């Protein structure tokens, strides 16, 4: 949470300075909480381990934050910075033997587990011109590139051993976003994706946003992620994380 608050603070400072220099800037910042529901499997030097049935990882509600700056200068990209916390823990009794980090965990053993996949995104994007002049409402379509940094950690602990691994992945991803609004209500959809060499990463969300008063907005949406990793630092996975979220922020 402190990293996300720090990101928002830096974003506000940069945006305030930029806004004084270029009054035509559009600046938005938001923060909220997302209910994260994990499923799928992870493999580290062993067998495929189901994150719910084997590791007993449960749903979590975690924080996220973002800052977006748009400007009227042609060709120079707009910028969006995001941070999302993903940290799952679990405990229970092994019902099906599995291997993690070349260590066997057997039936009836009590284990404590953790899976962390914190994410930090830097997106550079451009807008399709003239769409904002639509007569029935305002429409925007943006496209660009995202650099997603995943800070990962997984551990399994029993009464006599603890095995863990940490891994970091930096991903360039294609980015697309579109929204349509009438009055104080907007509908927004966003997609980030890349696939290569057996790896595939998808990050998608859709949101309805309402602005009850000038500058302030609140939003409710749904986020879906799929992280397919094929042997990065001995880690493979096919993990899905999905769930609803709520956020609030400022737009000026």
mmCIF file of C-alpha atoms in Angstrom:
data_model
loop_
_atom_site.group_PDB
_atom_site.id
_atom_site.type_symbol
_atom_site.label_atom_id
_atom_site.label_comp_id
_atom_site.label_asym_id
_atom_site.label_seq_id
_atom_site.Cartn_x
_atom_site.Cartn_y
_atom_site.Cartn_z
ATOM 1 C CA UNK A 1 0.000 0.000 0.000
ATOM 2 C CA UNK A 2 2.876 2.392 0.761
ATOM 3 C CA UNK A 3 4.293 1.857 -2.745
ATOM 4 C CA UNK A 4 0.901 2.717 -4.243
ATOM 5 C CA UNK A 5 0.535 5.839 -2.078
ATOM 6 C CA UNK A 6 4.053 6.855 -3.093
ATOM 7 C CA UNK A 7 3.203 6.382 -6.767
ATOM 8 C CA UNK A 8 0.104 8.561 -6.410
ATOM 9 C CA UNK A 9 2.047 11.245 -4.545
ATOM 10 C CA UNK A 10 4.749 11.401 -7.214
ATOM 11 C CA UNK A 11 2.099 11.404 -9.911
ATOM 12 C CA UNK A 12 0.238 14.315 -8.325
ATOM 13 C CA UNK A 13 3.453 16.324 -7.937
ATOM 14 C CA UNK A 14 4.456 15.741 -11.544
ATOM 15 C CA UNK A 15 0.977 16.438 -12.845
ATOM 16 C CA UNK A 16 0.649 19.657 -10.842
ATOM 17 C CA UNK A 17 3.939 20.944 -12.225
ATOM 18 C CA UNK A 18 2.965 19.939 -15.752
ATOM 19 C CA UNK A 19 -0.490 21.460 -15.441
ATOM 20 C CA UNK A 20 0.995 24.833 -14.581
ATOM 21 C CA UNK A 21 3.164 24.660 -17.689
ATOM 22 C CA UNK A 22 0.478 23.319 -20.043
ATOM 23 C CA UNK A 23 -3.053 24.264 -18.977
ATOM 24 C CA UNK A 24 -4.562 22.019 -21.667
ATOM 25 C CA UNK A 25 -3.384 18.863 -19.891
ATOM 26 C CA UNK A 26 -5.912 16.256 -18.791
ATOM 27 C CA UNK A 27 -4.851 14.753 -15.484
ATOM 28 C CA UNK A 28 -6.554 11.903 -13.618
ATOM 29 C CA UNK A 29 -5.609 9.866 -10.594
ATOM 30 C CA UNK A 30 -7.524 7.125 -8.826
ATOM 31 C CA UNK A 31 -7.230 4.487 -6.137
ATOM 32 C CA UNK A 32 -9.410 1.645 -4.969
ATOM 33 C CA UNK A 33 -9.709 -1.978 -3.939
ATOM 34 C CA UNK A 34 -10.140 -5.112 -6.038
ATOM 35 C CA UNK A 35 -11.423 -8.500 -4.899
ATOM 36 C CA UNK A 36 -8.888 -10.964 -6.268
ATOM 37 C CA UNK A 37 -10.068 -14.536 -6.885
ATOM 38 C CA UNK A 38 -7.146 -16.808 -7.897
ATOM 39 C CA UNK A 39 -7.333 -20.096 -9.784
ATOM 40 C CA UNK A 40 -4.998 -22.277 -11.845
ATOM 41 C CA UNK A 41 -1.615 -23.790 -11.090
ATOM 42 C CA UNK A 42 2.056 -23.008 -10.501
ATOM 43 C CA UNK A 43 5.107 -25.233 -10.936
ATOM 44 C CA UNK A 44 8.546 -24.573 -9.451
ATOM 45 C CA UNK A 45 11.016 -27.442 -9.849
ATOM 46 C CA UNK A 46 8.334 -30.054 -9.337
ATOM 47 C CA UNK A 47 4.722 -30.777 -10.248
ATOM 48 C CA UNK A 48 1.827 -28.559 -11.222
ATOM 49 C CA UNK A 49 0.308 -27.347 -7.951
ATOM 50 C CA UNK A 50 -3.272 -26.082 -7.888
ATOM 51 C CA UNK A 51 -3.350 -22.735 -6.097
ATOM 52 C CA UNK A 52 -6.736 -23.429 -4.474
ATOM 53 C CA UNK A 53 -6.949 -27.213 -4.006
ATOM 54 C CA UNK A 54 -3.268 -27.788 -3.118
ATOM 55 C CA UNK A 55 -2.011 -24.449 -1.768
ATOM 56 C CA UNK A 56 -5.354 -23.443 -0.202
ATOM 57 C CA UNK A 57 -5.005 -19.861 -1.410
ATOM 58 C CA UNK A 58 -8.167 -17.858 -0.824
ATOM 59 C CA UNK A 59 -9.705 -14.703 -2.228
ATOM 60 C CA UNK A 60 -8.143 -11.414 -1.128
ATOM 61 C CA UNK A 61 -9.115 -7.745 -1.352
ATOM 62 C CA UNK A 62 -6.106 -5.578 -2.191
ATOM 63 C CA UNK A 63 -5.374 -1.984 -3.142
ATOM 64 C CA UNK A 64 -4.430 -0.386 -6.456
ATOM 65 C CA UNK A 65 -3.695 3.118 -7.713
ATOM 66 C CA UNK A 66 -2.982 4.935 -10.953
ATOM 67 C CA UNK A 67 -2.134 8.320 -12.498
ATOM 68 C CA UNK A 68 -2.837 9.344 -16.090
ATOM 69 C CA UNK A 69 -1.581 12.445 -17.947
ATOM 70 C CA UNK A 70 -2.754 13.440 -21.438
ATOM 71 C CA UNK A 71 -1.586 16.429 -23.472
ATOM 72 C CA UNK A 72 -2.369 18.077 -26.834
ATOM 73 C CA UNK A 73 1.118 17.727 -28.386
ATOM 74 C CA UNK A 74 1.001 15.537 -31.529
ATOM 75 C CA UNK A 75 3.152 12.374 -31.745
ATOM 76 C CA UNK A 76 4.375 12.568 -28.137
ATOM 77 C CA UNK A 77 2.657 9.768 -26.167
ATOM 78 C CA UNK A 78 0.379 10.199 -23.195
ATOM 79 C CA UNK A 79 1.354 8.451 -19.962
ATOM 80 C CA UNK A 80 -0.385 6.192 -17.448
ATOM 81 C CA UNK A 81 1.282 4.695 -14.359
ATOM 82 C CA UNK A 82 -0.388 1.920 -12.332
ATOM 83 C CA UNK A 83 0.375 -0.279 -9.336
ATOM 84 C CA UNK A 84 -1.647 -3.256 -8.071
ATOM 85 C CA UNK A 85 -1.018 -5.416 -5.024
ATOM 86 C CA UNK A 86 -1.462 -9.196 -5.442
ATOM 87 C CA UNK A 87 -0.668 -11.194 -2.308
ATOM 88 C CA UNK A 88 -2.413 -14.467 -1.413
ATOM 89 C CA UNK A 89 -1.875 -16.641 1.660
ATOM 90 C CA UNK A 90 -3.296 -19.982 2.690
ATOM 91 C CA UNK A 91 -3.035 -22.812 5.171
ATOM 92 C CA UNK A 92 -4.439 -26.320 5.363
ATOM 93 C CA UNK A 93 -3.748 -30.018 5.113
ATOM 94 C CA UNK A 94 -2.293 -31.648 2.012
ATOM 95 C CA UNK A 95 -4.887 -33.913 0.364
ATOM 96 C CA UNK A 96 -2.810 -34.823 -2.718
ATOM 97 C CA UNK A 97 0.973 -35.152 -2.635
ATOM 98 C CA UNK A 98 2.952 -32.659 -4.731
ATOM 99 C CA UNK A 99 6.518 -31.497 -5.289
ATOM 100 C CA UNK A 100 7.688 -27.895 -4.954
ATOM 101 C CA UNK A 101 11.341 -26.825 -5.206
ATOM 102 C CA UNK A 102 12.343 -30.511 -5.468
ATOM 103 C CA UNK A 103 10.713 -31.149 -2.081
ATOM 104 C CA UNK A 104 7.787 -33.524 -1.612
ATOM 105 C CA UNK A 105 4.811 -32.449 0.445
ATOM 106 C CA UNK A 106 2.769 -35.485 1.414
ATOM 107 C CA UNK A 107 -0.830 -36.220 2.287
ATOM 108 C CA UNK A 108 -1.859 -35.113 5.813
ATOM 109 C CA UNK A 109 0.982 -32.610 6.181
ATOM 110 C CA UNK A 110 -0.048 -29.172 7.437
ATOM 111 C CA UNK A 111 1.262 -26.359 5.247
ATOM 112 C CA UNK A 112 1.286 -22.560 5.068
ATOM 113 C CA UNK A 113 1.576 -20.985 1.626
ATOM 114 C CA UNK A 114 1.993 -17.602 -0.040
ATOM 115 C CA UNK A 115 1.832 -16.352 -3.616
ATOM 116 C CA UNK A 116 2.713 -12.743 -4.469
ATOM 117 C CA UNK A 117 2.413 -11.223 -7.952
ATOM 118 C CA UNK A 118 2.665 -7.447 -7.389
ATOM 119 C CA UNK A 119 2.451 -5.484 -10.642
ATOM 120 C CA UNK A 120 3.671 -2.069 -11.797
ATOM 121 C CA UNK A 121 2.659 -0.750 -15.226
ATOM 122 C CA UNK A 122 4.005 2.103 -17.335
ATOM 123 C CA UNK A 123 1.851 2.759 -20.419
ATOM 124 C CA UNK A 124 2.650 5.096 -23.309
ATOM 125 C CA UNK A 125 -0.309 5.620 -25.625
ATOM 126 C CA UNK A 126 -1.823 7.733 -28.374
ATOM 127 C CA UNK A 127 -5.429 8.630 -29.033
ATOM 128 C CA UNK A 128 -7.406 8.277 -32.263
ATOM 129 C CA UNK A 129 -8.185 11.918 -33.184
ATOM 130 C CA UNK A 130 -11.611 13.553 -33.610
ATOM 131 C CA UNK A 131 -13.627 10.801 -31.887
ATOM 132 C CA UNK A 132 -14.220 13.064 -28.916
ATOM 133 C CA UNK A 133 -16.418 15.243 -31.127
ATOM 134 C CA UNK A 134 -19.174 12.613 -31.539
ATOM 135 C CA UNK A 135 -22.643 14.188 -31.327
ATOM 136 C CA UNK A 136 -24.350 11.498 -29.211
ATOM 137 C CA UNK A 137 -21.671 11.556 -26.544
ATOM 138 C CA UNK A 138 -17.910 11.646 -26.177
ATOM 139 C CA UNK A 139 -15.896 8.681 -27.437
ATOM 140 C CA UNK A 140 -12.190 7.975 -27.021
ATOM 141 C CA UNK A 141 -10.045 5.158 -28.403
ATOM 142 C CA UNK A 142 -6.408 4.860 -27.365
ATOM 143 C CA UNK A 143 -3.633 2.478 -28.363
ATOM 144 C CA UNK A 144 -0.028 2.041 -27.295
ATOM 145 C CA UNK A 145 2.466 -0.071 -25.359
ATOM 146 C CA UNK A 146 2.659 -1.090 -21.707
ATOM 147 C CA UNK A 147 5.761 -2.155 -19.810
ATOM 148 C CA UNK A 148 4.481 -4.424 -17.008
ATOM 149 C CA UNK A 149 6.835 -5.398 -14.191
ATOM 150 C CA UNK A 150 5.773 -8.396 -12.078
ATOM 151 C CA UNK A 151 7.450 -8.923 -8.701
ATOM 152 C CA UNK A 152 6.704 -12.554 -7.863
ATOM 153 C CA UNK A 153 7.208 -14.760 -4.813
ATOM 154 C CA UNK A 154 5.916 -18.237 -3.905
ATOM 155 C CA UNK A 155 6.501 -20.309 -0.780
ATOM 156 C CA UNK A 156 5.336 -23.542 0.828
ATOM 157 C CA UNK A 157 6.071 -24.173 4.504
ATOM 158 C CA UNK A 158 5.529 -27.326 6.567
ATOM 159 C CA UNK A 159 6.550 -28.216 10.110
ATOM 160 C CA UNK A 160 10.034 -29.312 9.018
ATOM 161 C CA UNK A 161 10.845 -27.344 5.856
ATOM 162 C CA UNK A 162 10.235 -24.100 3.984
ATOM 163 C CA UNK A 163 10.719 -23.838 0.231
ATOM 164 C CA UNK A 164 10.367 -20.590 -1.707
ATOM 165 C CA UNK A 165 11.304 -18.781 -4.887
ATOM 166 C CA UNK A 166 11.169 -15.199 -6.067
ATOM 167 C CA UNK A 167 11.034 -14.104 -9.691
ATOM 168 C CA UNK A 168 10.740 -10.856 -11.597
ATOM 169 C CA UNK A 169 9.301 -10.498 -15.087
ATOM 170 C CA UNK A 170 9.383 -7.359 -17.279
ATOM 171 C CA UNK A 171 6.889 -7.535 -20.132
ATOM 172 C CA UNK A 172 6.228 -5.248 -23.099
ATOM 173 C CA UNK A 173 2.501 -5.534 -23.872
ATOM 174 C CA UNK A 174 0.136 -4.196 -26.499
ATOM 175 C CA UNK A 175 -2.353 -1.710 -25.049
ATOM 176 C CA UNK A 176 -5.841 -0.728 -26.166
ATOM 177 C CA UNK A 177 -8.507 1.334 -24.429
ATOM 178 C CA UNK A 178 -11.876 2.785 -25.323
ATOM 179 C CA UNK A 179 -14.628 4.670 -23.531
ATOM 180 C CA UNK A 180 -17.971 6.241 -24.265
ATOM 181 C CA UNK A 181 -19.754 8.786 -22.106
ATOM 182 C CA UNK A 182 -22.974 10.736 -21.940
ATOM 183 C CA UNK A 183 -23.266 13.431 -19.305
ATOM 184 C CA UNK A 184 -21.767 12.303 -16.008
ATOM 185 C CA UNK A 185 -21.619 8.576 -16.871
ATOM 186 C CA UNK A 186 -18.846 6.812 -18.801
ATOM 187 C CA UNK A 187 -18.267 3.195 -19.811
ATOM 188 C CA UNK A 188 -14.626 2.173 -20.134
ATOM 189 C CA UNK A 189 -12.804 -0.970 -21.362
ATOM 190 C CA UNK A 190 -9.061 -1.661 -21.352
ATOM 191 C CA UNK A 191 -6.887 -4.515 -22.612
ATOM 192 C CA UNK A 192 -3.181 -5.357 -22.291
ATOM 193 C CA UNK A 193 -1.827 -8.494 -23.968
ATOM 194 C CA UNK A 194 1.304 -10.249 -25.156
ATOM 195 C CA UNK A 195 2.101 -13.807 -26.237
ATOM 196 C CA UNK A 196 5.517 -15.298 -27.095
ATOM 197 C CA UNK A 197 7.440 -18.594 -26.768
ATOM 198 C CA UNK A 198 4.729 -20.348 -24.778
ATOM 199 C CA UNK A 199 4.176 -17.365 -22.492
ATOM 200 C CA UNK A 200 0.941 -15.397 -22.590
ATOM 201 C CA UNK A 201 -0.238 -12.531 -20.420
ATOM 202 C CA UNK A 202 -3.673 -10.900 -20.486
ATOM 203 C CA UNK A 203 -4.860 -7.994 -18.339
ATOM 204 C CA UNK A 204 -8.389 -6.767 -19.100
ATOM 205 C CA UNK A 205 -10.976 -4.697 -17.282
ATOM 206 C CA UNK A 206 -14.312 -2.994 -17.862
ATOM 207 C CA UNK A 207 -15.798 -0.212 -15.748
ATOM 208 C CA UNK A 208 -18.771 2.087 -15.360
ATOM 209 C CA UNK A 209 -17.779 5.490 -13.981
ATOM 210 C CA UNK A 210 -19.990 8.214 -12.519
ATOM 211 C CA UNK A 211 -19.038 11.804 -11.744
ATOM 212 C CA UNK A 212 -21.428 13.195 -9.092
ATOM 213 C CA UNK A 213 -19.697 16.574 -8.977
ATOM 214 C CA UNK A 214 -17.022 18.269 -11.109
ATOM 215 C CA UNK A 215 -13.515 16.813 -10.735
ATOM 216 C CA UNK A 216 -14.632 13.796 -8.637
ATOM 217 C CA UNK A 217 -15.477 10.355 -10.027
ATOM 218 C CA UNK A 218 -16.379 6.948 -8.626
ATOM 219 C CA UNK A 219 -16.220 3.709 -10.576
ATOM 220 C CA UNK A 220 -17.233 0.053 -10.370
ATOM 221 C CA UNK A 221 -15.747 -2.576 -12.643
ATOM 222 C CA UNK A 222 -14.404 -6.079 -13.200
ATOM 223 C CA UNK A 223 -10.785 -7.127 -13.809
ATOM 224 C CA UNK A 224 -9.431 -10.335 -15.346
ATOM 225 C CA UNK A 225 -5.810 -11.472 -15.605
ATOM 226 C CA UNK A 226 -4.239 -14.613 -17.015
ATOM 227 C CA UNK A 227 -0.531 -15.279 -16.465
ATOM 228 C CA UNK A 228 0.849 -18.183 -18.477
ATOM 229 C CA UNK A 229 4.561 -18.593 -17.743
ATOM 230 C CA UNK A 230 6.677 -21.193 -19.528
ATOM 231 C CA UNK A 231 9.848 -21.849 -17.531
ATOM 232 C CA UNK A 232 11.016 -18.380 -16.447
ATOM 233 C CA UNK A 233 13.654 -18.943 -13.737
ATOM 234 C CA UNK A 234 12.297 -22.506 -13.343
ATOM 235 C CA UNK A 235 8.774 -21.162 -12.763
ATOM 236 C CA UNK A 236 5.835 -22.181 -14.950
ATOM 237 C CA UNK A 237 2.204 -21.278 -14.346
ATOM 238 C CA UNK A 238 -1.277 -20.836 -15.719
ATOM 239 C CA UNK A 239 -2.888 -18.559 -13.163
ATOM 240 C CA UNK A 240 -6.109 -16.589 -13.504
ATOM 241 C CA UNK A 241 -6.982 -13.723 -11.177
ATOM 242 C CA UNK A 242 -10.372 -12.090 -11.532
ATOM 243 C CA UNK A 243 -12.893 -10.114 -9.543
ATOM 244 C CA UNK A 244 -14.851 -6.872 -9.113
ATOM 245 C CA UNK A 245 -13.368 -3.582 -7.974
ATOM 246 C CA UNK A 246 -14.370 -0.157 -6.718
ATOM 247 C CA UNK A 247 -12.396 3.064 -7.108
ATOM 248 C CA UNK A 248 -12.590 6.809 -6.665
ATOM 249 C CA UNK A 249 -10.450 9.634 -7.978
ATOM 250 C CA UNK A 250 -10.006 13.109 -9.388
ATOM 251 C CA UNK A 251 -10.075 14.306 -12.977
ATOM 252 C CA UNK A 252 -9.037 17.811 -14.011
#
